[in-house]
Short mmCIF file of C-alpha atoms in Angstrom, two decimals:
data_model
loop_
_atom_site.label_atom_id
_atom_site.label_comp_id
_atom_site.label_asym_id
_atom_site.label_seq_id
_atom_site.Cartn_x
_atom_site.Cartn_y
_atom_site.Cartn_z
CA MET G 1 -7.24 82.52 135.32
CA THR G 2 -9.66 79.92 135.72
CA ARG G 3 -9.44 77.17 138.49
CA LYS G 4 -8.90 74.40 136.20
CA ARG G 5 -6.10 76.28 134.39
CA ALA G 6 -4.47 77.32 137.95
CA TYR G 7 -4.68 73.84 138.97
CA ILE G 8 -2.98 72.36 135.87
CA LEU G 9 -0.21 75.09 135.87
CA THR G 10 0.59 74.16 139.75
CA LEU G 11 0.80 70.48 138.61
CA VAL G 12 3.12 71.25 135.68
CA SER G 13 5.37 73.70 137.53
CA THR G 14 5.67 71.25 140.52
CA HIS G 15 6.74 68.50 137.95
CA ILE G 16 9.30 70.58 136.47
CA PHE G 17 10.76 71.70 139.87
CA LEU G 18 10.76 68.33 141.12
CA ALA G 19 12.47 66.70 137.96
CA ALA G 20 15.09 69.60 137.99
CA LEU G 21 16.00 68.41 141.36
CA GLY G 22 16.51 64.82 140.42
CA TRP G 23 13.63 63.58 142.84
CA GLY G 24 12.40 61.51 140.08
CA GLN G 25 14.87 58.89 141.33
CA THR G 26 13.24 58.44 144.54
CA VAL G 27 9.35 58.51 143.13
CA SER G 28 7.80 55.18 141.89
CA LEU G 29 6.60 54.97 138.54
CA PRO G 30 3.20 56.89 138.38
CA GLU G 31 0.34 55.13 136.75
CA PRO G 32 -1.63 57.40 134.43
CA PRO G 33 -5.45 57.60 134.72
CA GLU G 34 -7.47 55.23 132.78
CA VAL G 35 -10.65 55.48 130.67
CA ARG G 36 -12.54 52.31 130.01
CA ALA G 37 -15.65 51.41 127.84
CA ARG G 38 -19.35 51.26 129.39
CA LYS G 39 -21.82 49.32 127.23
CA HIS G 40 -18.91 49.25 124.57
CA VAL G 41 -18.42 52.74 124.52
CA VAL G 42 -15.18 54.66 125.63
CA SER G 43 -16.35 58.21 126.20
CA LEU G 44 -14.07 61.20 127.21
CA THR G 45 -13.01 64.77 126.80
CA LEU G 46 -9.62 66.35 125.99
CA HIS G 47 -8.60 69.84 126.06
CA ALA G 48 -5.82 71.11 124.26
CA LEU G 49 -4.22 74.16 126.18
CA ASN G 50 -1.08 76.18 126.77
CA GLU G 51 0.33 76.50 130.00
CA ASN G 52 3.83 77.77 131.13
CA GLY G 53 4.55 78.01 127.55
CA ARG G 54 3.98 74.64 126.76
CA ASP G 55 1.13 72.81 124.90
CA ALA G 56 -0.69 70.21 127.03
CA PHE G 57 -3.63 67.85 127.17
CA ALA G 58 -5.85 68.53 130.22
CA PHE G 59 -8.15 65.69 131.28
CA ASN G 60 -10.59 65.36 134.25
CA GLY G 61 -9.08 68.30 136.07
CA GLY G 62 -5.44 67.34 135.52
CA ASN G 63 -2.61 67.26 133.01
CA VAL G 64 -2.00 63.58 132.82
CA PRO G 65 -3.11 62.10 129.51
CA PRO G 66 -5.35 59.09 130.10
CA VAL G 67 -4.76 55.31 129.15
CA ILE G 68 -7.68 54.35 126.72
CA ARG G 69 -8.58 50.88 127.32
CA ALA G 70 -10.98 49.36 124.71
CA SER G 71 -11.99 45.74 123.39
CA PRO G 72 -12.68 44.76 119.78
CA GLY G 73 -16.10 45.94 118.97
CA ASP G 74 -15.99 49.21 121.17
CA VAL G 75 -16.53 52.64 119.95
CA LEU G 76 -14.23 55.47 121.03
CA LYS G 77 -16.19 58.82 121.67
CA ILE G 78 -13.62 61.46 122.02
CA ALA G 79 -14.66 65.20 122.28
CA TYR G 80 -11.50 67.20 121.62
CA VAL G 81 -11.80 70.97 122.60
CA ASN G 82 -8.92 73.30 121.29
CA GLU G 83 -8.33 75.99 123.99
CA LEU G 84 -4.92 76.95 122.66
CA PRO G 85 -4.31 80.65 122.01
CA ALA G 86 -4.96 82.45 118.99
CA LEU G 87 -1.28 83.67 118.92
CA SER G 88 1.10 80.82 119.93
CA PRO G 89 4.10 81.76 122.30
CA GLU G 90 6.04 78.69 120.79
CA THR G 91 8.09 78.09 117.50
CA CYS G 92 7.01 75.80 114.76
CA ALA G 93 8.68 73.81 112.19
CA VAL G 94 6.78 76.23 109.67
CA ASN G 95 6.12 79.73 111.29
CA PRO G 96 3.74 81.14 112.41
CA CYS G 97 2.21 78.83 114.52
CA MET G 98 -1.57 78.66 114.01
CA ASP G 99 -2.39 76.42 117.20
CA MET G 100 -4.61 74.08 114.99
CA THR G 101 -4.61 70.51 116.22
CA ASN G 102 -6.11 67.19 115.82
CA LEU G 103 -5.73 63.80 116.98
CA HIS G 104 -4.28 60.35 115.32
CA PHE G 105 -4.91 57.05 116.67
CA HIS G 106 -1.41 55.39 115.78
CA GLY G 107 -1.65 51.84 114.66
CA LEU G 108 -5.36 51.16 115.01
CA THR G 109 -6.98 49.36 111.91
CA VAL G 110 -9.65 51.82 111.78
CA SER G 111 -11.26 54.02 109.03
CA PRO G 112 -9.15 57.03 107.83
CA ASN G 113 -12.55 58.95 107.20
CA SER G 114 -14.23 61.39 109.55
CA PRO G 115 -15.08 61.22 112.13
CA GLN G 116 -12.56 58.37 112.92
CA ASP G 117 -8.84 58.54 112.14
CA ASP G 118 -8.99 61.44 109.75
CA VAL G 119 -5.68 63.75 109.91
CA ILE G 120 -6.29 65.56 106.77
CA GLY G 121 -9.66 66.90 107.09
CA MET G 122 -10.62 67.13 110.66
CA MET G 123 -8.71 70.13 112.14
CA ALA G 124 -9.71 72.08 115.04
CA MET G 125 -8.49 75.99 115.06
CA PRO G 126 -8.33 77.66 118.75
CA GLY G 127 -12.04 77.86 120.03
CA GLN G 128 -13.18 74.80 117.90
CA THR G 129 -14.01 71.22 119.01
CA LEU G 130 -13.55 67.96 117.04
CA HIS G 131 -15.94 65.00 117.76
CA TYR G 132 -14.45 61.55 117.07
CA SER G 133 -16.16 58.49 116.83
CA VAL G 134 -13.86 55.61 116.22
CA GLU G 135 -15.04 52.16 115.69
CA ILE G 136 -12.90 49.27 116.76
CA PRO G 137 -13.45 46.26 114.45
CA ARG G 138 -14.45 43.12 116.24
CA ASP G 139 -11.65 41.30 114.85
CA HIS G 140 -8.91 43.92 115.71
CA PRO G 141 -5.71 42.39 117.09
CA PRO G 142 -5.07 43.18 120.78
CA GLY G 143 -2.12 45.33 121.63
CA LEU G 144 -0.53 48.72 122.69
CA PHE G 145 -1.45 51.66 120.45
CA TRP G 146 -1.19 55.44 121.21
CA TYR G 147 -2.85 58.74 120.29
CA HIS G 148 -1.20 62.03 119.49
CA THR G 149 -1.85 65.16 117.73
CA HIS G 150 -1.07 65.37 113.94
CA PRO G 151 -1.34 68.93 112.58
CA HIS G 152 0.69 69.10 109.68
CA GLY G 153 3.56 71.80 110.34
CA GLU G 154 2.97 71.71 114.25
CA SER G 155 2.82 68.02 115.15
CA HIS G 156 6.59 68.07 116.25
CA ARG G 157 5.88 70.85 118.64
CA GLN G 158 2.74 69.52 120.14
CA VAL G 159 4.17 65.91 120.47
CA LEU G 160 7.50 67.16 122.10
CA ASP G 161 5.27 69.16 124.60
CA GLY G 162 3.55 65.83 125.71
CA MET G 163 0.35 65.70 123.76
CA SER G 164 0.16 61.82 123.64
CA GLY G 165 -1.29 58.91 125.59
CA ALA G 166 -1.60 55.03 125.34
CA ILE G 167 -4.28 52.82 124.00
CA VAL G 168 -4.56 49.26 125.19
CA ILE G 169 -6.94 47.01 123.15
CA GLU G 170 -7.63 44.18 125.42
CA GLY G 171 -7.38 40.27 124.77
CA MET G 172 -3.40 39.82 124.50
CA GLU G 173 -4.09 36.79 127.03
CA ARG G 174 -5.67 34.99 124.29
CA TYR G 175 -2.47 34.73 122.46
CA VAL G 176 -0.05 34.56 125.52
CA PRO G 177 -2.28 33.24 128.43
CA GLU G 178 0.38 34.08 131.12
CA VAL G 179 -0.08 37.81 130.77
CA ALA G 180 -3.40 37.60 132.29
CA ARG G 181 -1.87 36.76 135.62
CA LEU G 182 0.84 39.43 135.70
CA ARG G 183 0.95 42.71 136.82
CA GLU G 184 0.94 45.07 133.89
CA ARG G 185 2.83 48.50 133.34
CA VAL G 186 1.97 50.82 130.82
CA ILE G 187 5.14 52.75 130.19
CA VAL G 188 4.91 55.94 128.16
CA VAL G 189 8.58 57.20 127.12
CA ARG G 190 8.40 60.93 125.96
CA GLY G 191 11.22 63.26 124.70
CA ARG G 192 11.58 66.47 126.96
CA SER G 193 13.64 69.27 125.50
CA ILE G 194 16.44 70.58 127.57
CA GLU G 195 17.87 73.16 124.89
CA HIS G 196 16.75 76.20 126.76
CA ASP G 197 16.48 74.81 130.34
CA PRO G 198 18.89 76.21 133.16
CA ASN G 199 18.92 73.05 134.69
CA ALA G 200 20.18 71.02 131.62
CA ALA G 201 23.41 70.05 133.00
CA ALA G 202 21.93 68.74 136.22
CA LEU G 203 19.25 66.66 134.10
CA LYS G 204 21.88 65.10 132.02
CA ARG G 205 23.84 64.20 135.17
CA ASP G 206 20.54 62.68 136.56
CA VAL G 207 19.96 60.25 133.71
CA GLU G 208 23.97 59.58 133.48
CA ILE G 209 24.35 60.81 129.80
CA PRO G 210 28.22 60.08 128.85
CA ALA G 211 30.34 62.85 127.77
CA ARG G 212 30.95 61.24 124.33
CA GLY G 213 28.18 60.02 122.19
CA CYS G 214 28.38 56.85 119.85
CA GLY G 215 27.74 58.83 116.28
CA GLY G 216 30.38 61.36 116.32
CA GLU G 217 27.84 64.01 116.20
CA THR G 218 28.94 67.52 117.29
CA GLU G 219 25.61 69.12 118.21
CA ALA G 220 24.73 69.31 121.97
CA VAL G 221 22.27 66.98 123.52
CA ALA G 222 18.92 68.56 123.40
CA GLU G 223 16.68 66.23 124.78
CA ILE G 224 16.17 63.71 127.56
CA PHE G 225 13.50 61.05 128.16
CA THR G 226 10.81 60.95 130.76
CA VAL G 227 8.77 57.76 131.90
CA ASN G 228 5.09 58.56 132.48
CA GLY G 229 6.07 62.05 132.94
CA MET G 230 8.79 61.61 135.34
CA VAL G 231 12.75 62.06 135.15
CA ARG G 232 14.24 58.83 136.06
CA PRO G 233 11.44 57.37 138.17
CA ARG G 234 11.62 54.01 140.27
CA ILE G 235 9.87 50.72 139.06
CA ASP G 236 9.30 48.30 141.74
CA ILE G 237 9.71 44.64 141.15
CA ALA G 238 10.46 41.71 143.29
CA PRO G 239 13.36 39.07 142.51
CA LYS G 240 12.24 36.90 139.82
CA GLU G 241 8.68 38.43 139.78
CA ARG G 242 7.37 38.55 136.29
CA GLN G 243 5.51 41.61 134.94
CA PHE G 244 3.88 42.48 131.77
CA TRP G 245 5.54 45.72 130.46
CA ARG G 246 3.86 47.60 127.46
CA VAL G 247 6.12 50.46 126.33
CA VAL G 248 5.45 53.03 123.80
CA ASN G 249 7.95 55.32 122.27
CA ALA G 250 6.10 58.69 122.30
CA SER G 251 8.88 60.82 121.45
CA ALA G 252 8.68 63.25 118.54
CA ASP G 253 12.14 62.63 117.39
CA ARG G 254 14.32 60.29 119.23
CA TYR G 255 15.16 56.58 119.37
CA LEU G 256 14.98 53.91 122.16
CA ASP G 257 17.36 51.12 122.28
CA LEU G 258 15.80 49.44 125.29
CA GLN G 259 17.94 47.55 127.53
CA LEU G 260 16.95 46.13 131.03
CA ASP G 261 20.22 45.66 132.90
CA GLY G 262 20.95 41.82 133.50
CA GLN G 263 17.56 40.61 131.99
CA LYS G 264 16.20 39.81 128.94
CA PHE G 265 12.73 40.92 127.45
CA GLU G 266 10.35 38.14 126.49
CA VAL G 267 8.79 40.21 123.53
CA VAL G 268 5.04 39.23 123.12
CA ALA G 269 4.08 41.85 120.72
CA LEU G 270 5.66 44.69 118.49
CA ASP G 271 3.79 47.73 117.32
CA GLY G 272 0.36 46.53 118.70
CA MET G 273 0.73 43.42 116.78
CA PRO G 274 0.94 39.93 118.69
CA LEU G 275 3.77 37.98 117.37
CA ALA G 276 1.54 34.97 117.40
CA TYR G 277 -1.11 36.51 115.19
CA HIS G 278 1.03 35.72 112.11
CA ASP G 279 3.37 33.06 113.63
CA PRO G 280 1.11 30.83 116.09
CA LYS G 281 4.14 28.58 116.68
CA HIS G 282 6.28 31.38 117.91
CA PRO G 283 4.29 33.52 120.52
CA THR G 284 7.20 35.07 122.11
CA ARG G 285 10.71 36.06 121.32
CA ILE G 286 13.84 36.54 123.51
CA THR G 287 16.06 39.61 123.38
CA ASP G 288 18.53 41.55 125.52
CA HIS G 289 17.92 44.83 123.98
CA LEU G 290 15.37 46.42 121.35
CA LEU G 291 15.71 49.29 118.98
CA LEU G 292 12.13 51.21 119.01
CA ALA G 293 12.12 53.83 116.44
CA PRO G 294 9.91 56.95 117.45
CA ALA G 295 6.22 55.65 117.70
CA GLY G 296 7.20 52.06 118.17
CA ARG G 297 5.87 49.65 120.90
CA LEU G 298 7.33 46.93 122.92
CA GLU G 299 4.94 44.50 124.94
CA ALA G 300 6.96 41.99 126.76
CA VAL G 301 7.30 39.94 130.07
CA VAL G 302 10.27 41.09 132.42
CA THR G 303 11.68 39.29 135.36
CA GLY G 304 12.92 41.06 138.20
CA PRO G 305 16.78 40.83 138.82
CA SER G 306 18.12 39.16 141.83
CA ALA G 307 18.11 40.53 145.29
CA GLY G 308 20.92 42.90 146.02
CA THR G 309 21.84 43.75 142.46
CA HIS G 310 21.50 47.32 141.00
CA SER G 311 19.58 47.36 137.84
CA ALA G 312 18.22 50.01 135.34
CA LEU G 313 15.89 50.48 132.31
CA ARG G 314 17.88 52.36 129.94
CA SER G 315 18.12 53.56 126.41
CA LEU G 316 21.45 52.70 124.67
CA CYS G 317 23.10 55.15 122.40
CA VAL G 318 21.91 55.18 118.98
CA ASP G 319 24.01 56.31 115.85
CA THR G 320 21.50 58.24 114.15
CA GLY G 321 24.02 59.10 110.97
CA PRO G 322 26.36 61.96 110.24
CA ASP G 323 23.45 64.53 109.85
CA GLY G 324 21.25 63.09 112.72
CA ASP G 325 20.49 64.34 116.08
CA PRO G 326 22.48 63.21 119.19
CA ASN G 327 20.83 60.04 120.63
CA PRO G 328 22.77 59.30 123.52
CA GLU G 329 22.47 56.57 126.32
CA MET G 330 20.78 57.31 129.45
CA VAL G 331 18.99 55.83 132.28
CA LEU G 332 15.20 55.75 132.01
CA ALA G 333 14.23 54.38 135.37
CA ASP G 334 15.82 52.39 138.27
CA ILE G 335 14.56 49.01 139.03
CA VAL G 336 14.21 48.37 142.81
CA GLN G 337 13.02 45.58 145.18
CA PRO G 338 9.88 46.55 146.80
CA SER G 339 10.22 47.05 150.72
CA PRO G 340 8.52 44.74 153.03
CA ASN G 341 6.28 47.58 154.18
CA GLN G 342 5.19 48.57 150.47
CA ALA G 343 4.80 44.74 149.44
CA GLY G 344 2.45 44.28 152.60
CA ALA G 345 0.61 47.71 152.24
CA GLN G 346 0.21 47.69 148.31
CA PRO G 347 -0.04 44.35 146.81
CA PRO G 348 0.86 44.23 142.86
CA ARG G 349 -2.14 45.90 140.93
CA ARG G 350 -3.34 43.41 138.25
CA ARG G 351 -5.61 44.62 135.29
CA ARG G 352 -9.01 43.32 134.93
CA ILE G 353 -9.41 41.46 131.84
CA HIS G 354 -12.18 42.32 129.46
CA ALA G 355 -13.19 39.26 127.60
CA ILE G 356 -15.49 40.09 124.54
CA ASP G 357 -16.69 36.66 123.93
CA ASP G 358 -15.35 32.93 123.97
CA ARG G 359 -14.22 32.71 120.29
CA PRO G 360 -10.78 31.05 119.99
CA PRO G 361 -7.71 33.01 119.26
CA LEU G 362 -7.35 34.59 115.75
CA TYR G 363 -4.60 33.96 113.50
CA LYS G 364 -3.41 35.24 110.22
CA PRO G 365 -0.61 33.20 108.83
CA ILE G 366 0.54 34.65 105.41
CA ASP G 367 2.54 33.29 102.56
CA VAL G 368 4.37 36.28 101.26
CA ASP G 369 7.51 34.48 99.52
CA SER G 370 5.88 35.33 95.99
CA LEU G 371 5.72 39.06 96.72
CA LYS G 372 9.38 39.18 98.24
CA LYS G 373 10.50 37.69 94.81
CA GLY G 374 8.99 40.33 92.61
CA GLU G 375 10.00 43.85 91.76
CA PRO G 376 8.43 46.52 94.17
CA ASP G 377 5.08 47.80 93.58
CA LEU G 378 6.25 51.21 94.90
CA THR G 379 9.70 52.60 95.79
CA VAL G 380 9.51 55.44 98.31
CA ILE G 381 12.71 57.65 98.41
CA PHE G 382 13.36 59.91 101.42
CA THR G 383 15.60 63.00 100.53
CA GLU G 384 16.32 66.15 102.13
CA ASP G 385 18.20 69.37 101.45
CA LYS G 386 18.29 73.01 103.20
CA ASN G 387 14.72 73.88 102.07
CA GLY G 388 13.13 70.74 103.43
CA PHE G 389 12.42 66.99 103.45
CA TYR G 390 10.91 65.02 100.50
CA ILE G 391 9.29 61.84 99.38
CA ASN G 392 9.99 60.89 95.82
CA GLY G 393 11.10 64.53 95.21
CA ARG G 394 7.64 65.87 96.53
CA LYS G 395 7.15 68.17 99.42
CA TYR G 396 3.91 67.47 101.11
CA SER G 397 0.98 69.82 101.28
CA GLN G 398 -2.69 69.61 102.45
CA ASP G 399 -3.86 70.11 99.02
CA ALA G 400 -1.57 67.72 97.31
CA SER G 401 -2.69 65.15 95.26
CA PRO G 402 -2.24 61.35 96.31
CA MET G 403 1.23 59.96 95.55
CA THR G 404 -0.10 56.30 95.17
CA SER G 405 -3.15 54.08 95.73
CA ALA G 406 -3.83 50.57 96.83
CA ARG G 407 -6.68 48.35 96.26
CA VAL G 408 -8.32 46.90 99.30
CA GLY G 409 -8.02 43.17 99.36
CA GLY G 410 -4.36 42.40 98.47
CA TYR G 411 -0.65 42.80 99.49
CA GLN G 412 2.01 45.21 98.15
CA HIS G 413 5.74 45.03 98.11
CA TRP G 414 7.41 48.36 98.83
CA ARG G 415 11.02 49.35 99.15
CA ILE G 416 11.89 52.58 101.11
CA LEU G 417 15.20 53.98 100.36
CA ASN G 418 16.87 56.46 102.49
CA ARG G 419 19.19 58.65 100.37
CA THR G 420 20.06 61.04 103.27
CA ALA G 421 22.72 60.70 106.12
CA GLU G 422 20.42 60.16 109.06
CA LEU G 423 18.08 57.84 110.08
CA HIS G 424 14.45 57.94 109.05
CA PRO G 425 11.31 55.82 110.45
CA PHE G 426 8.84 55.07 108.04
CA HIS G 427 5.18 54.91 109.10
CA ILE G 428 2.08 54.38 107.36
CA HIS G 429 -1.54 55.06 108.91
CA GLN G 430 -4.01 52.29 109.26
CA VAL G 431 -1.81 49.59 108.14
CA HIS G 432 0.83 47.35 109.38
CA PHE G 433 3.55 45.37 107.18
CA LEU G 434 6.11 42.91 107.47
CA ALA G 435 9.72 44.45 107.49
CA TYR G 436 11.78 41.56 105.97
CA ALA G 437 15.05 43.00 104.44
CA GLU G 438 17.53 45.78 105.20
CA ASN G 439 19.86 46.79 102.54
CA GLY G 440 18.96 43.92 100.47
CA ALA G 441 19.70 41.34 102.96
CA PRO G 442 17.24 39.19 104.81
CA LEU G 443 16.31 40.21 108.42
CA VAL G 444 17.27 37.64 111.08
CA HIS G 445 13.92 38.53 112.90
CA PRO G 446 11.41 39.72 110.25
CA ALA G 447 8.55 41.50 111.88
CA TRP G 448 4.97 42.88 111.44
CA LEU G 449 5.00 46.58 112.40
CA ASP G 450 3.45 50.27 111.66
CA THR G 451 6.81 52.09 111.94
CA VAL G 452 10.08 50.63 110.82
CA ASN G 453 13.69 52.36 110.90
CA VAL G 454 15.34 53.10 107.48
CA PRO G 455 19.23 52.94 107.99
CA TYR G 456 20.98 56.18 106.49
CA ARG G 457 22.25 55.74 102.93
CA GLY G 458 20.22 52.17 103.16
CA SER G 459 16.90 50.62 102.40
CA VAL G 460 14.24 48.46 103.91
CA ASP G 461 11.84 46.17 102.04
CA VAL G 462 8.18 45.54 103.52
CA ILE G 463 5.17 43.58 102.51
CA LEU G 464 2.07 45.80 103.24
CA ASP G 465 -1.14 44.34 104.15
CA PHE G 466 -4.18 46.00 102.48
CA THR G 467 -6.79 43.53 103.05
CA ASP G 468 -8.85 44.94 105.88
CA PRO G 469 -12.06 46.17 104.28
CA VAL G 470 -12.67 48.81 106.91
CA ILE G 471 -9.65 50.71 105.49
CA LYS G 472 -11.01 52.62 102.49
CA GLY G 473 -10.40 56.35 101.93
CA THR G 474 -7.46 58.66 101.75
CA SER G 475 -4.51 58.41 104.19
CA VAL G 476 -0.86 59.26 104.68
CA PHE G 477 2.49 57.61 105.12
CA HIS G 478 5.60 59.64 106.31
CA CYS G 479 8.90 59.93 108.39
CA HIS G 480 8.00 59.66 112.03
CA LEU G 481 10.54 62.18 112.94
CA LEU G 482 7.94 64.61 113.23
CA ASN G 483 10.09 67.62 112.40
CA HIS G 484 10.73 66.15 109.18
CA GLU G 485 7.18 65.33 108.50
CA ASP G 486 6.27 69.00 109.13
CA LYS G 487 8.84 69.99 107.04
CA GLY G 488 7.31 67.98 103.98
CA MET G 489 8.24 64.27 104.36
CA MET G 490 4.69 63.04 103.94
CA ALA G 491 2.56 61.89 101.17
CA LYS G 492 -1.08 60.87 100.64
CA ILE G 493 -2.52 57.25 99.60
CA VAL G 494 -5.81 56.29 98.65
CA PHE G 495 -7.17 52.92 99.89
CA LYS G 496 -9.96 51.78 97.38
#
């Protein structure tokens, strides 16, 4: 065993041991390492490896995926080395596992062609290396994005094992100036399988999963959430202190209905899109809880609860449908007031702001009322049976022909129909869309997203923005329950 592998194995084993003991309740929220641009280039090397029977990213001698911080106009140069074994010890959605891997830069409006956000043609088998060079457009909106593996047939296993990390595109203060003065927290929430964990009962108690679910599901709870790799850490925030939280649901197949006990979220952005970008008059929105589908992101200002009160960041129970998986309520993290010694020794850390130039804020108000009145340009139908998952009756394969195309420079109205008895989150690469209606009724809060929840036996109507000239080539759209994507619920689209 190499020194690097031994070190990573020790870290993984220690983390699992501490989490099993419930020690995460006494540990402050860890901050992931960061990689920043030098001369407008963000350069890093990631390794994919399997330690202790689980796939993982290795970075800079550790096993914690870094937060990639970039500004519009920067280039991400990533060497991705596949050191996974030729014979995988794990089980995949479609066996046998080949231990192939690649990267997807979720939500970034960048090219779908190699060497950028290409999940179709770029694939590394064990022993191979991929070289990414991702150009962030100079007019790219600021916000929270994320990267994760996307090999069709094996994406669920790798993302469930934790092969993901956050991407921050700087500049949110141009839309909400207050955030430049606030302590920022990047919070990566992942699912962790406890299906075969001997400490499963203790872990469920640690995160306070109730005995009964909310959807009538009969299956046992198979996953809990971790926060920045920890089970139920502590988040320090003083009474009435305001912090800027950036939360990504990096789980492979679980929903987050986020609630901060006794407090409200002042939403600044969703799915990496500032609310003010399309609606300058309403740069924030207040809510007491928010449903994040797998891959969804929330950026919000939060206020510390009053002194002497107990508060927690939790996910509420989500009814995923009669055929869905259990998605119970659980505590994600405890909210605590820093002790005087902590506050004096370690003042709140604030991020350096990377201003790219002195341009005024960019806005893009859009009148889409005429598109809403017309019939859909495309109807996307999710179905499933005992043999797999389908879009419009077709199961995805690498050599499949494109299902549809879109001419760059305009907008399209799509209707996503879910004809199954479980929730499905719809996601399209490179493109944001306005989700404005559910089951034919206007949404109270229409929002620009890149991933939207589609209710079981229901529908969602969206207006997709295909106006970015950078986005040309072949890409994909799919269900972001990655087990479903692996089993066929994905299709190709050509941007031309």
